Each structure stands twice: as C-alpha cells, then as structure tokens.
Amino acid sequence: MKLDILAIAAHPDDVELSCAGTLMVHARQGLKTGIVDLTRGELGTRGTPEGRLIEAQDACKVMGLDVRENLSLADGFFQNTKDDQLAVIRAIRKFRPTIVLANAIDDRHPDHGRAAQLIKDASWMSGLRKIETFGDDGQPQHAWRPAQVYHFIQDRFIQPDFVVDITEVIEEKIAAIKCFKTQFLAQKDNEPQTYISSPEFFDSVMYRAKMLGKMIGVPYAEGYTSAKMIGVKSLMDLINVPT
C-alpha cells in the first residue's frame, strides 16, 4: 500500500498525543495515512504490551487510518544501529510514504529523541538502492526516500516551524487518546499512578493544542519542526487569519 503520510513513533500512544489530528485532517482530504509504532511500550509502568496493542488498534479505528503496524523493537533499548535502521527501512519501503511524521527531536523520554534520529536516518538510507531489504512476501524491496520528514512536538515545548489546524477533528483526537485506557485519565485502579496518567497531563495536551492554534488564529493545532526548508506554491495555501 502506498501511503501519503506515515507517522513513525517510539511508542503506541505517541502519535495520538502529538499528531493524530494531522493524520485525521489529511485522511478526510482523501489521502492515505498510517502509523508504524517502533515498540510495544513493554517498559511502561501501567498496562501490558498486549493490552497496549489492542488500545492502539482501537485508536486506529477512531482515527480512520489505512494501516497500523508495530515493529516490536526493544522499548527503552532500541538504538540507531544497522539492525534497527533496517527494520525502519523495510517499513518505509513497504508503505512508500511521501511524508514521514516522526518523534520530537528532543523530549522528556529519551526514547523520543533517539527515535527521531533513527527515523530521520532510516528515511534517508531507505533511498539507497544498494541497501537490500525484503518484504513480507520475501521479495526484494525497491529503494524509496520520503520527500519530507517532519518532527512533531511532544512533552517538552519546541518552537514549531509550522503548525496544522486540527480544529475539525479535535473531538476525534480526544477519543483516540482515551482509547489508551491504561495510560491516560486512569485514576481508579490498583496500578501505580504516573506522570501521564493524571488529569493534569491530559489537560496539558489540550492546552498545547489550544496554544498552537491561537498562534495561527484557530482553536486547535499541532506543531512540527523540519530540518529542511519548507516551500509553498502559493501564499494563498497558508491560513490567512489576522492574529
């Protein structure tokens, strides 16, 4: 399947918190979208890897995506090594995205920044035809390099290079986050409470979306950074709201 936008993230729920709105907005425009989670989040304090996979698929249905897969790399211990790069390269060549959305370049969780570099490097290496990889059917894969890699913003604030208006899908974004019942807004169970399980953390996600939206004159937005210069064909493609 050829995807227009592929989000690749360290953990199940990274996408929901950070770029689910962007995926849904573009899916509504008729573009093909999907997610590849690097790990099963098996080191998470709450829940189980099996449970988080179920939660991830539930969220995928809410978002109306075309595909979601998990590479089962080692949570907390994956590295920007040849083997882990090849796993990501195989996924990129399988789905041939025009745009890749990746973890924040630096963040509270060390997996996020490490994943950002791994995804960025693998996206470039995927375009080298002399790197051999094989698909699910055992056949050689063709080289493929995404045109763009954009890094979403996660827990730590990073000044975005651009933001995407997600106002029309904010309720669906909230619903997708809430699919991870073991991770968020989970106060009435016997598992340990964590940094992300509190109502205050959930509120901070909404405040961030509101803050980024205010910067462009809309109710809600998600922000991104880019190592490459961003170009437009027309200034009228931009959101032109007085702020």
Coordinates of N, CA and C in Angstrom, one line a residue:
M1 N 0.8 -1.2 0.0 CA 0.0 0.0 0.0 C 0.9 1.2 0.0
K2 N 0.6 2.2 -0.9 CA 1.3 3.4 -1.0 C 0.6 4.4 -0.1
L3 N 1.3 4.9 0.9 CA 0.7 5.9 1.8 C 1.2 7.3 1.5
D4 N 0.3 8.3 1.7 CA 0.7 9.7 1.5 C 1.5 10.2 2.8
I5 N 1.0 9.8 4.0 CA 1.6 10.3 5.2 C 1.7 9.1 6.1
L6 N 2.9 8.8 6.6 CA 3.2 7.7 7.6 C 3.8 8.3 8.8
A7 N 3.1 8.1 10.0 CA 3.7 8.5 11.3 C 4.4 7.3 11.8
I8 N 5.7 7.6 12.2 CA 6.5 6.5 12.8 C 6.9 7.1 14.2
A9 N 6.6 6.3 15.3 CA 6.8 6.8 16.6 C 7.3 5.7 17.5
A10 N 8.0 6.1 18.6 CA 8.6 5.1 19.5 C 7.6 4.2 20.2
H11 N 6.5 4.8 20.7 CA 5.6 4.0 21.5 C 4.1 4.1 21.0
P12 N 3.3 3.1 21.2 CA 1.9 3.2 21.0 C 1.4 4.3 21.9
D13 N 0.7 5.3 21.4 CA 0.1 6.5 22.0 C 0.9 7.7 21.8
D14 N 2.2 7.7 21.3 CA 2.9 8.9 20.9 C 2.2 9.6 19.8
V15 N 1.7 8.9 18.8 CA 1.0 9.6 17.7 C -0.3 10.2 18.2
E16 N -1.1 9.5 19.0 CA -2.3 10.0 19.4 C -2.2 11.4 20.2
L17 N -1.1 11.4 21.0 CA -0.9 12.7 21.8 C -0.4 13.8 20.9
S18 N 0.3 13.5 19.8 CA 1.1 14.5 19.1 C 0.7 14.9 17.7
C19 N 0.3 13.9 16.9 CA 0.0 14.2 15.5 C -1.3 13.5 15.0
A20 N -2.1 13.0 15.9 CA -3.3 12.3 15.4 C -4.2 13.2 14.6
G21 N -4.3 14.5 15.1 CA -5.2 15.4 14.4 C -4.7 15.6 12.9
T22 N -3.4 15.8 12.7 CA -2.9 16.0 11.4 C -3.2 14.8 10.5
L23 N -3.0 13.6 11.0 CA -3.4 12.4 10.2 C -4.8 12.4 9.8
M24 N -5.7 12.7 10.8 CA -7.1 12.7 10.5 C -7.6 13.7 9.5
V25 N -7.0 14.9 9.7 CA -7.4 16.0 8.7 C -7.0 15.6 7.3
H26 N -5.9 15.0 7.1 CA -5.5 14.6 5.7 C -6.2 13.4 5.3
A27 N -6.6 12.5 6.2 CA -7.4 11.3 5.8 C -8.8 11.8 5.3
R28 N -9.3 12.9 5.9 CA -10.6 13.4 5.4 C -10.5 14.1 4.1
Q29 N -9.2 14.5 3.7 CA -9.0 15.0 2.4 C -8.8 13.9 1.3
G30 N -8.9 12.7 1.7 CA -8.8 11.6 0.8 C -7.4 11.0 0.7
L31 N -6.5 11.5 1.5 CA -5.1 10.9 1.5 C -5.0 9.7 2.3
K32 N -4.1 8.8 1.9 CA -3.9 7.6 2.7 C -2.9 7.8 3.8
T33 N -3.2 7.3 5.0 CA -2.4 7.6 6.2 C -2.2 6.4 7.0
G34 N -1.2 6.3 7.8 CA -0.9 5.1 8.6 C 0.1 5.4 9.7
I35 N 0.3 4.4 10.6 CA 1.2 4.5 11.7 C 2.1 3.3 11.8
V36 N 3.3 3.5 12.1 CA 4.2 2.4 12.5 C 4.8 2.7 13.8
D37 N 4.4 1.9 14.8 CA 5.0 2.0 16.2 C 6.3 1.2 16.2
L38 N 7.3 1.8 16.8 CA 8.6 1.1 16.8 C 8.6 0.0 17.9
T39 N 8.0 0.3 19.1 CA 8.0 -0.7 20.2 C 6.5 -1.0 20.6
R40 N 6.4 -2.0 21.5 CA 5.1 -2.3 22.1 C 4.9 -1.5 23.4
G41 N 5.9 -0.7 23.8 CA 5.8 0.0 25.1 C 5.8 -0.9 26.3
E42 N 6.6 -2.0 26.1 CA 6.6 -3.0 27.2 C 7.2 -2.6 28.5
L43 N 8.0 -1.5 28.5 CA 8.5 -1.0 29.8 C 7.6 0.0 30.5
G44 N 6.5 0.3 29.9 CA 5.6 1.2 30.6 C 5.1 0.7 31.9
T45 N 5.0 1.6 32.9 CA 4.6 1.3 34.2 C 3.2 0.7 34.3
R46 N 2.3 1.2 33.5 CA 1.0 0.8 33.5 C 0.6 -0.1 32.3
G47 N -0.3 -1.0 32.5 CA -0.8 -1.8 31.4 C 0.2 -2.9 31.0
T48 N -0.1 -3.6 29.9 CA 0.7 -4.7 29.4 C 1.0 -4.4 27.9
P49 N 2.0 -5.0 27.3 CA 2.2 -4.8 25.9 C 1.1 -5.3 25.1
E50 N 0.5 -6.4 25.5 CA -0.7 -7.0 24.7 C -1.9 -6.0 24.8
G51 N -2.1 -5.5 26.0 CA -3.2 -4.5 26.1 C -3.0 -3.2 25.3
R52 N -1.7 -2.8 25.3 CA -1.5 -1.6 24.5 C -1.6 -1.8 23.0
L53 N -1.3 -3.0 22.5 CA -1.5 -3.2 21.1 C -3.0 -3.2 20.8
I54 N -3.9 -3.7 21.7 CA -5.3 -3.6 21.5 C -5.8 -2.2 21.5
E55 N -5.3 -1.4 22.5 CA -5.6 0.0 22.6 C -5.2 0.8 21.3
A56 N -4.0 0.4 20.8 CA -3.5 1.1 19.6 C -4.4 0.8 18.4
Q57 N -4.9 -0.4 18.3 CA -5.8 -0.7 17.1 C -7.2 -0.1 17.3
D58 N -7.6 0.1 18.6 CA -8.9 0.8 18.8 C -8.7 2.2 18.4
A59 N -7.6 2.8 18.7 CA -7.3 4.2 18.4 C -7.2 4.4 16.9
C60 N -6.6 3.4 16.2 CA -6.5 3.4 14.7 C -7.9 3.5 14.1
K61 N -8.8 2.7 14.6 CA -10.2 2.7 14.1 C -10.9 4.1 14.3
V62 N -10.7 4.7 15.5 CA -11.2 6.0 15.7 C -10.7 7.0 14.7
M63 N -9.4 6.9 14.4 CA -8.7 7.9 13.5 C -9.0 7.6 12.1
G64 N -9.5 6.4 11.7 CA -9.9 6.1 10.4 C -8.7 6.0 9.5
L65 N -7.6 5.4 10.0 CA -6.3 5.3 9.2 C -6.4 4.0 8.3
D66 N -5.5 4.0 7.4 CA -5.5 2.8 6.5 C -4.7 1.7 7.0
V67 N -3.7 1.9 7.9 CA -2.9 0.8 8.4 C -2.2 1.2 9.7
R68 N -2.0 0.3 10.5 CA -1.1 0.5 11.7 C -0.4 -0.8 12.0
E69 N 1.0 -0.7 12.1 CA 1.8 -1.9 12.4 C 2.8 -1.6 13.5
N70 N 3.3 -2.6 14.1 CA 4.3 -2.5 15.2 C 5.5 -3.3 14.9
L71 N 6.7 -2.7 15.0 CA 8.0 -3.3 14.6 C 8.5 -4.1 15.8
S72 N 8.0 -4.0 17.0 CA 8.5 -4.8 18.1 C 10.0 -4.6 18.4
L73 N 10.5 -3.4 18.2 CA 11.8 -3.1 18.7 C 11.8 -3.0 20.2
A74 N 13.0 -3.1 20.8 CA 13.1 -3.1 22.2 C 12.8 -1.8 22.9
D75 N 11.7 -1.7 23.6 CA 11.4 -0.5 24.3 C 12.5 -0.1 25.2
G76 N 12.9 1.2 25.2 CA 14.0 1.7 26.0 C 15.4 1.3 25.6
F77 N 15.5 0.3 24.7 CA 16.9 -0.1 24.3 C 17.1 -0.1 22.8
F78 N 16.1 0.2 22.0 CA 16.4 0.3 20.6 C 17.5 1.4 20.4
Q79 N 18.2 1.3 19.3 CA 19.3 2.2 19.0 C 19.3 2.6 17.5
N80 N 20.1 3.6 17.2 CA 20.2 4.0 15.8 C 21.4 3.1 15.2
T81 N 21.1 1.8 15.2 CA 22.1 0.9 14.7 C 21.6 0.3 13.3
K82 N 22.5 -0.5 12.7 CA 22.2 -1.0 11.4 C 20.9 -1.9 11.5
D83 N 20.8 -2.8 12.4 CA 19.6 -3.7 12.5 C 18.3 -2.9 12.7
D84 N 18.3 -1.9 13.6 CA 17.1 -1.1 13.8 C 16.8 -0.2 12.7
Q85 N 17.8 0.3 12.0 CA 17.6 1.1 10.8 C 17.0 0.2 9.7
L86 N 17.4 -1.0 9.6 CA 16.9 -1.8 8.5 C 15.4 -2.2 8.8
A87 N 15.1 -2.3 10.1 CA 13.7 -2.6 10.4 C 12.8 -1.4 10.0
V88 N 13.3 -0.2 10.2 CA 12.5 1.0 9.8 C 12.5 1.2 8.3
I89 N 13.7 0.9 7.7 CA 13.7 1.0 6.2 C 12.7 0.0 5.5
R90 N 12.6 -1.2 6.1 CA 11.7 -2.1 5.5 C 10.2 -1.6 5.6
A91 N 9.9 -0.9 6.7 CA 8.6 -0.3 6.8 C 8.4 0.8 5.8
I92 N 9.4 1.7 5.7 CA 9.3 2.8 4.8 C 9.1 2.3 3.3
R93 N 9.9 1.3 3.0 CA 9.8 0.8 1.6 C 8.5 0.1 1.4
K94 N 7.9 -0.5 2.4 CA 6.7 -1.2 2.3 C 5.5 -0.2 2.0
F95 N 5.5 0.9 2.7 CA 4.4 1.9 2.5 C 4.7 3.1 1.7
R96 N 6.0 3.3 1.3 CA 6.4 4.4 0.4 C 5.7 5.7 0.6
P97 N 5.8 6.2 1.8 CA 5.2 7.5 2.1 C 5.8 8.7 1.5
T98 N 5.0 9.7 1.1 CA 5.6 10.9 0.6 C 6.1 11.7 1.8
I99 N 5.4 11.7 2.9 CA 5.8 12.4 4.1 C 5.8 11.5 5.3
V100 N 6.9 11.6 6.1 CA 7.0 10.9 7.4 C 6.9 11.9 8.5
L101 N 6.1 11.5 9.5 CA 6.0 12.3 10.8 C 6.7 11.4 11.8
A102 N 7.6 12.1 12.5 CA 8.5 11.4 13.5 C 8.5 12.0 14.8
N103 N 9.0 11.3 15.8 CA 9.1 11.8 17.2 C 9.8 13.2 17.3
A104 N 9.6 13.8 18.4 CA 10.3 15.1 18.7 C 11.8 14.9 18.7
I105 N 12.5 15.9 18.2 CA 13.9 15.8 18.1 C 14.6 15.8 19.5
D106 N 13.9 16.2 20.5 CA 14.4 16.2 21.9 C 13.2 16.2 22.8
D107 N 13.2 15.4 23.9 CA 12.0 15.3 24.7 C 12.3 14.7 26.1
R108 N 11.3 14.7 27.0 CA 11.5 14.2 28.3 C 11.9 12.7 28.3
H109 N 11.2 11.9 27.5 CA 11.5 10.5 27.4 C 12.7 10.3 26.4
P110 N 13.8 9.7 26.9 CA 14.9 9.5 26.0 C 14.6 8.7 24.7
D111 N 13.6 7.9 24.7 CA 13.3 7.1 23.5 C 12.9 8.1 22.4
H112 N 12.3 9.2 22.7 CA 11.7 10.1 21.7 C 12.8 10.7 20.8
G113 N 13.8 11.3 21.5 CA 14.8 11.9 20.7 C 15.6 10.9 19.9
R114 N 15.9 9.7 20.6 CA 16.6 8.7 19.9 C 15.8 8.1 18.7
A115 N 14.5 8.0 18.8 CA 13.7 7.6 17.7 C 13.7 8.6 16.6
A116 N 13.7 9.9 17.0 CA 13.7 10.9 15.9 C 14.9 10.8 15.0
Q117 N 16.1 10.5 15.6 CA 17.3 10.4 14.8 C 17.3 9.1 14.0
L118 N 16.8 8.0 14.6 CA 16.7 6.7 13.9 C 15.8 6.9 12.7
I119 N 14.6 7.5 12.9 CA 13.6 7.6 11.8 C 14.2 8.5 10.7
K120 N 14.8 9.6 11.1 CA 15.4 10.5 10.1 C 16.4 9.9 9.3
D121 N 17.4 9.1 9.9 CA 18.4 8.5 9.2 C 17.9 7.4 8.3
A122 N 17.0 6.6 8.9 CA 16.4 5.5 8.1 C 15.7 6.0 6.9
S123 N 15.0 7.1 7.0 CA 14.3 7.7 5.9 C 15.2 8.0 4.7
W124 N 16.4 8.5 5.1 CA 17.3 8.9 4.0 C 18.0 7.6 3.5
M125 N 18.4 6.7 4.4 CA 19.1 5.5 3.9 C 18.1 4.6 3.1
S126 N 16.8 4.7 3.3 CA 15.9 3.9 2.5 C 15.9 4.2 1.0
G127 N 16.5 5.4 0.7 CA 16.6 5.7 -0.7 C 17.8 5.2 -1.4
L128 N 18.7 4.5 -0.7 CA 19.9 3.9 -1.3 C 19.6 2.5 -1.8
R129 N 19.7 2.3 -3.1 CA 19.2 1.1 -3.8 C 20.1 -0.1 -3.4
K130 N 21.4 0.2 -3.0 CA 22.3 -0.9 -2.7 C 22.1 -1.5 -1.3
I131 N 21.2 -0.9 -0.5 CA 20.8 -1.5 0.7 C 19.7 -2.5 0.4
E132 N 19.9 -3.8 0.6 CA 19.0 -4.8 0.3 C 18.0 -5.1 1.5
T133 N 16.7 -5.0 1.2 CA 15.7 -5.5 2.2 C 14.7 -6.3 1.4
F134 N 13.9 -7.0 2.2 CA 12.9 -7.9 1.6 C 11.6 -7.7 2.3
G135 N 10.5 -7.8 1.5 CA 9.2 -7.5 2.0 C 8.6 -8.7 2.7
D136 N 7.3 -8.6 3.2 CA 6.6 -9.7 3.9 C 6.5 -10.9 3.0
D137 N 6.5 -10.7 1.7 CA 6.4 -11.8 0.7 C 7.7 -12.4 0.3
G138 N 8.8 -11.9 1.0 CA 10.1 -12.5 0.7 C 10.8 -11.9 -0.6
Q139 N 10.1 -11.0 -1.3 CA 10.6 -10.4 -2.5 C 11.5 -9.1 -2.2
P140 N 12.5 -8.9 -3.0 CA 13.3 -7.7 -2.7 C 12.4 -6.4 -2.8
Q141 N 12.7 -5.5 -1.9 CA 12.0 -4.2 -1.9 C 12.8 -3.1 -2.8
H142 N 12.1 -2.2 -3.4 CA 12.7 -1.1 -4.1 C 13.1 0.0 -3.2
A143 N 14.1 0.7 -3.5 CA 14.5 1.9 -2.7 C 13.4 2.9 -2.7
W144 N 13.3 3.6 -1.6 CA 12.3 4.7 -1.5 C 12.7 5.7 -0.5
R145 N 12.7 7.0 -0.8 CA 13.1 8.0 0.1 C 11.9 9.0 0.2
P146 N 11.3 9.2 1.4 CA 10.3 10.2 1.6 C 10.8 11.6 1.2
A147 N 9.8 12.4 0.7 CA 10.2 13.7 0.3 C 10.5 14.6 1.6
Q148 N 9.7 14.3 2.6 CA 9.8 15.2 3.8 C 9.8 14.3 5.1
V149 N 10.5 14.7 6.1 CA 10.4 14.2 7.5 C 10.2 15.3 8.4
Y150 N 9.0 15.3 9.0 CA 8.6 16.4 10.0 C 8.6 15.8 11.4
H151 N 9.1 16.5 12.4 CA 9.1 16.0 13.7 C 8.0 16.7 14.6
F152 N 7.1 15.9 15.2 CA 6.1 16.5 15.9 C 6.6 16.9 17.3
I153 N 5.8 17.7 18.0 CA 6.2 18.2 19.4 C 5.5 17.4 20.4
Q154 N 6.2 17.0 21.4 CA 5.6 16.1 22.4 C 5.6 16.8 23.8
D155 N 6.2 16.2 24.8 CA 6.0 16.8 26.2 C 6.7 18.1 26.3
R156 N 8.0 18.2 25.9 CA 8.7 19.4 26.0 C 8.4 20.4 24.9
F157 N 8.2 21.7 25.2 CA 7.9 22.6 24.1 C 9.1 22.9 23.2
I158 N 8.9 22.8 21.9 CA 9.9 23.2 20.9 C 9.2 24.1 20.0
Q159 N 9.8 25.2 19.7 CA 9.2 26.2 18.8 C 9.0 25.6 17.4
P160 N 7.7 25.5 17.0 CA 7.5 24.8 15.7 C 7.9 25.7 14.5
D161 N 8.2 25.0 13.4 CA 8.5 25.7 12.2 C 7.2 25.9 11.4
F162 N 6.2 25.1 11.7 CA 4.8 25.3 11.1 C 3.8 24.5 12.0
V163 N 2.6 24.9 11.9 CA 1.5 24.2 12.6 C 0.4 23.8 11.7
V164 N -0.4 22.8 12.1 CA -1.5 22.3 11.3 C -2.8 22.5 12.0
D165 N -3.8 23.1 11.4 CA -5.1 23.3 12.0 C -5.8 22.0 12.2
I166 N -6.1 21.6 13.4 CA -6.8 20.3 13.6 C -8.2 20.5 14.3
T167 N -8.7 21.7 14.2 CA -9.9 22.1 14.9 C -11.1 21.1 14.5
E168 N -11.2 20.8 13.2 CA -12.3 20.0 12.8 C -12.3 18.5 13.3
V169 N -11.1 18.1 13.9 CA -11.0 16.7 14.3 C -10.6 16.6 15.8
I170 N -10.8 17.7 16.5 CA -10.3 17.7 17.9 C -11.1 16.7 18.8
E171 N -12.3 16.5 18.6 CA -13.1 15.5 19.4 C -12.6 14.1 19.1
E172 N -12.3 13.8 17.8 CA -11.8 12.5 17.5 C -10.4 12.3 18.0
K173 N -9.6 13.4 18.1 CA -8.2 13.2 18.7 C -8.4 12.9 20.2
I174 N -9.3 13.5 20.9 CA -9.5 13.2 22.3 C -10.0 11.8 22.4
A175 N -10.9 11.4 21.6 CA -11.4 10.0 21.6 C -10.3 9.0 21.4
A176 N -9.3 9.3 20.5 CA -8.2 8.4 20.2 C -7.3 8.3 21.4
I177 N -7.0 9.4 22.0 CA -6.2 9.4 23.2 C -6.8 8.5 24.3
K178 N -8.1 8.7 24.5 CA -8.8 8.0 25.5 C -8.9 6.5 25.3
C179 N -8.6 6.0 24.0 CA -8.6 4.6 23.8 C -7.5 3.9 24.6
F180 N -6.5 4.7 25.0 CA -5.4 4.1 25.9 C -5.8 4.2 27.3
K181 N -6.8 3.4 27.7 CA -7.4 3.5 29.0 C -6.4 3.2 30.1
T182 N -5.4 2.4 29.8 CA -4.5 2.0 30.9 C -3.4 3.2 31.1
Q183 N -3.4 4.1 30.2 CA -2.3 5.1 30.3 C -2.8 6.5 30.7
F184 N -4.0 6.9 30.3 CA -4.4 8.3 30.5 C -5.7 8.3 31.2
L185 N -5.9 9.3 32.1 CA -7.1 9.6 32.9 C -7.5 8.3 33.7
A186 N -6.5 7.6 34.1 CA -6.7 6.3 34.8 C -6.4 6.4 36.3
Q187 N -7.4 6.9 37.0 CA -7.2 7.2 38.4 C -7.8 6.2 39.4
K188 N -8.7 5.4 38.9 CA -9.5 4.5 39.8 C -9.1 3.0 39.5
D189 N -7.9 2.7 39.7 CA -7.4 1.3 39.6 C -6.3 1.1 40.5
N190 N -5.8 -0.2 40.5 CA -4.8 -0.5 41.5 C -3.4 -0.4 41.0
E191 N -3.2 0.1 39.8 CA -1.8 0.3 39.2 C -1.2 1.6 39.7
P192 N 0.1 1.7 39.7 CA 0.7 2.9 40.1 C 0.3 4.1 39.2
Q193 N 0.2 5.3 39.8 CA -0.1 6.5 39.0 C 1.3 7.0 38.5
T194 N 1.2 7.6 37.3 CA 2.4 8.0 36.6 C 2.3 9.5 36.1
Y195 N 3.3 10.0 35.6 CA 3.4 11.3 35.1 C 2.2 11.6 34.0
I196 N 1.9 10.5 33.2 CA 0.9 10.7 32.2 C -0.5 10.3 32.5
S197 N -0.7 9.7 33.7 CA -2.0 9.1 34.0 C -2.9 10.2 34.7
S198 N -2.4 11.3 35.0 CA -3.1 12.3 35.8 C -4.0 13.2 34.8
P199 N -5.1 13.7 35.4 CA -5.9 14.6 34.6 C -5.1 15.9 34.1
E200 N -4.1 16.3 35.0 CA -3.3 17.4 34.6 C -2.5 17.2 33.4
F201 N -2.0 16.0 33.2 CA -1.3 15.7 32.0 C -2.2 15.8 30.7
F202 N -3.3 15.2 30.8 CA -4.3 15.2 29.7 C -4.7 16.7 29.4
D203 N -4.9 17.5 30.5 CA -5.2 18.9 30.2 C -4.1 19.6 29.5
S204 N -2.8 19.2 29.8 CA -1.7 19.9 29.2 C -1.6 19.6 27.7
V205 N -2.1 18.5 27.3 CA -2.1 18.1 25.9 C -3.1 19.1 25.2
M206 N -4.3 19.3 25.8 CA -5.3 20.2 25.2 C -4.8 21.6 25.2
Y207 N -4.1 22.0 26.3 CA -3.6 23.4 26.4 C -2.6 23.7 25.3
R208 N -1.7 22.7 25.0 CA -0.8 22.8 24.0 C -1.4 23.0 22.6
A209 N -2.5 22.2 22.3 CA -3.2 22.3 21.1 C -3.9 23.7 21.0
K210 N -4.4 24.2 22.1 CA -5.0 25.5 22.1 C -4.0 26.6 21.8
M211 N -2.9 26.5 22.5 CA -1.8 27.5 22.4 C -1.3 27.6 20.9
L212 N -1.1 26.4 20.3 CA -0.6 26.4 19.0 C -1.6 26.9 18.0
G213 N -2.9 26.6 18.3 CA -4.0 27.1 17.5 C -4.1 28.6 17.6
K214 N -4.0 29.1 18.8 CA -4.0 30.6 18.9 C -3.0 31.3 18.1
M215 N -1.8 30.7 17.9 CA -0.7 31.3 17.2 C -1.1 31.6 15.7
I216 N -2.1 30.8 15.2 CA -2.5 31.0 13.8 C -3.9 31.4 13.7
G217 N -4.6 31.7 14.8 CA -5.9 32.2 14.7 C -7.0 31.1 14.6
V218 N -6.7 29.9 15.1 CA -7.7 28.8 15.0 C -7.8 28.2 16.4
P219 N -8.9 27.5 16.7 CA -9.0 26.9 18.1 C -7.9 25.9 18.5
Y220 N -7.5 25.0 17.6 CA -6.6 23.9 17.9 C -5.6 23.6 16.8
A221 N -4.4 23.3 17.1 CA -3.4 23.0 16.1 C -2.3 22.0 16.7
E222 N -1.6 21.4 15.8 CA -0.4 20.6 16.1 C 0.8 21.2 15.5
G223 N 2.0 21.1 16.1 CA 3.2 21.8 15.6 C 4.2 20.8 15.2
Y224 N 5.1 21.3 14.3 CA 6.2 20.4 13.7 C 7.4 21.2 13.5
T225 N 8.6 20.5 13.5 CA 9.8 21.1 13.1 C 10.3 20.4 11.9
S226 N 11.2 21.1 11.1 CA 11.7 20.5 9.9 C 13.2 20.9 9.8
A227 N 14.0 19.9 9.4 CA 15.4 20.2 9.2 C 15.6 20.8 7.8
K228 N 14.6 20.6 6.9 CA 14.7 21.1 5.5 C 13.8 22.4 5.4
M229 N 14.2 23.2 4.4 CA 13.4 24.4 4.1 C 12.1 23.9 3.6
I230 N 11.0 24.6 4.0 CA 9.7 24.3 3.6 C 9.2 25.3 2.6
G231 N 8.6 24.8 1.5 CA 8.2 25.7 0.4 C 6.7 25.5 0.1
V232 N 6.1 26.6 -0.4 CA 4.7 26.5 -0.9 C 4.6 27.1 -2.3
K233 N 3.6 26.6 -3.0 CA 3.4 27.1 -4.4 C 2.6 28.4 -4.4
S234 N 1.9 28.6 -3.4 CA 1.0 29.8 -3.4 C 0.9 30.3 -1.9
L235 N 1.0 31.6 -1.7 CA 0.8 32.2 -0.4 C -0.6 32.0 0.1
M236 N -1.5 31.7 -0.8 CA -2.9 31.5 -0.5 C -3.2 30.2 0.1
D237 N -2.2 29.3 0.0 CA -2.3 28.0 0.7 C -2.2 28.1 2.2
L238 N -1.7 29.2 2.6 CA -1.5 29.4 4.1 C -2.8 29.9 4.7
I239 N -2.9 29.6 6.0 CA -4.0 30.1 6.8 C -3.8 31.6 7.0
N240 N -4.7 32.4 6.4 CA -4.5 33.9 6.5 C -5.6 34.5 7.4
V241 N -5.4 34.3 8.7 CA -6.3 34.8 9.7 C -5.6 35.9 10.5
P242 N -6.1 37.1 10.6 CA -5.4 38.1 11.4 C -5.3 37.7 12.8
T243 N -4.1 37.8 13.4 CA -3.8 37.4 14.8 C -3.1 38.6 15.5

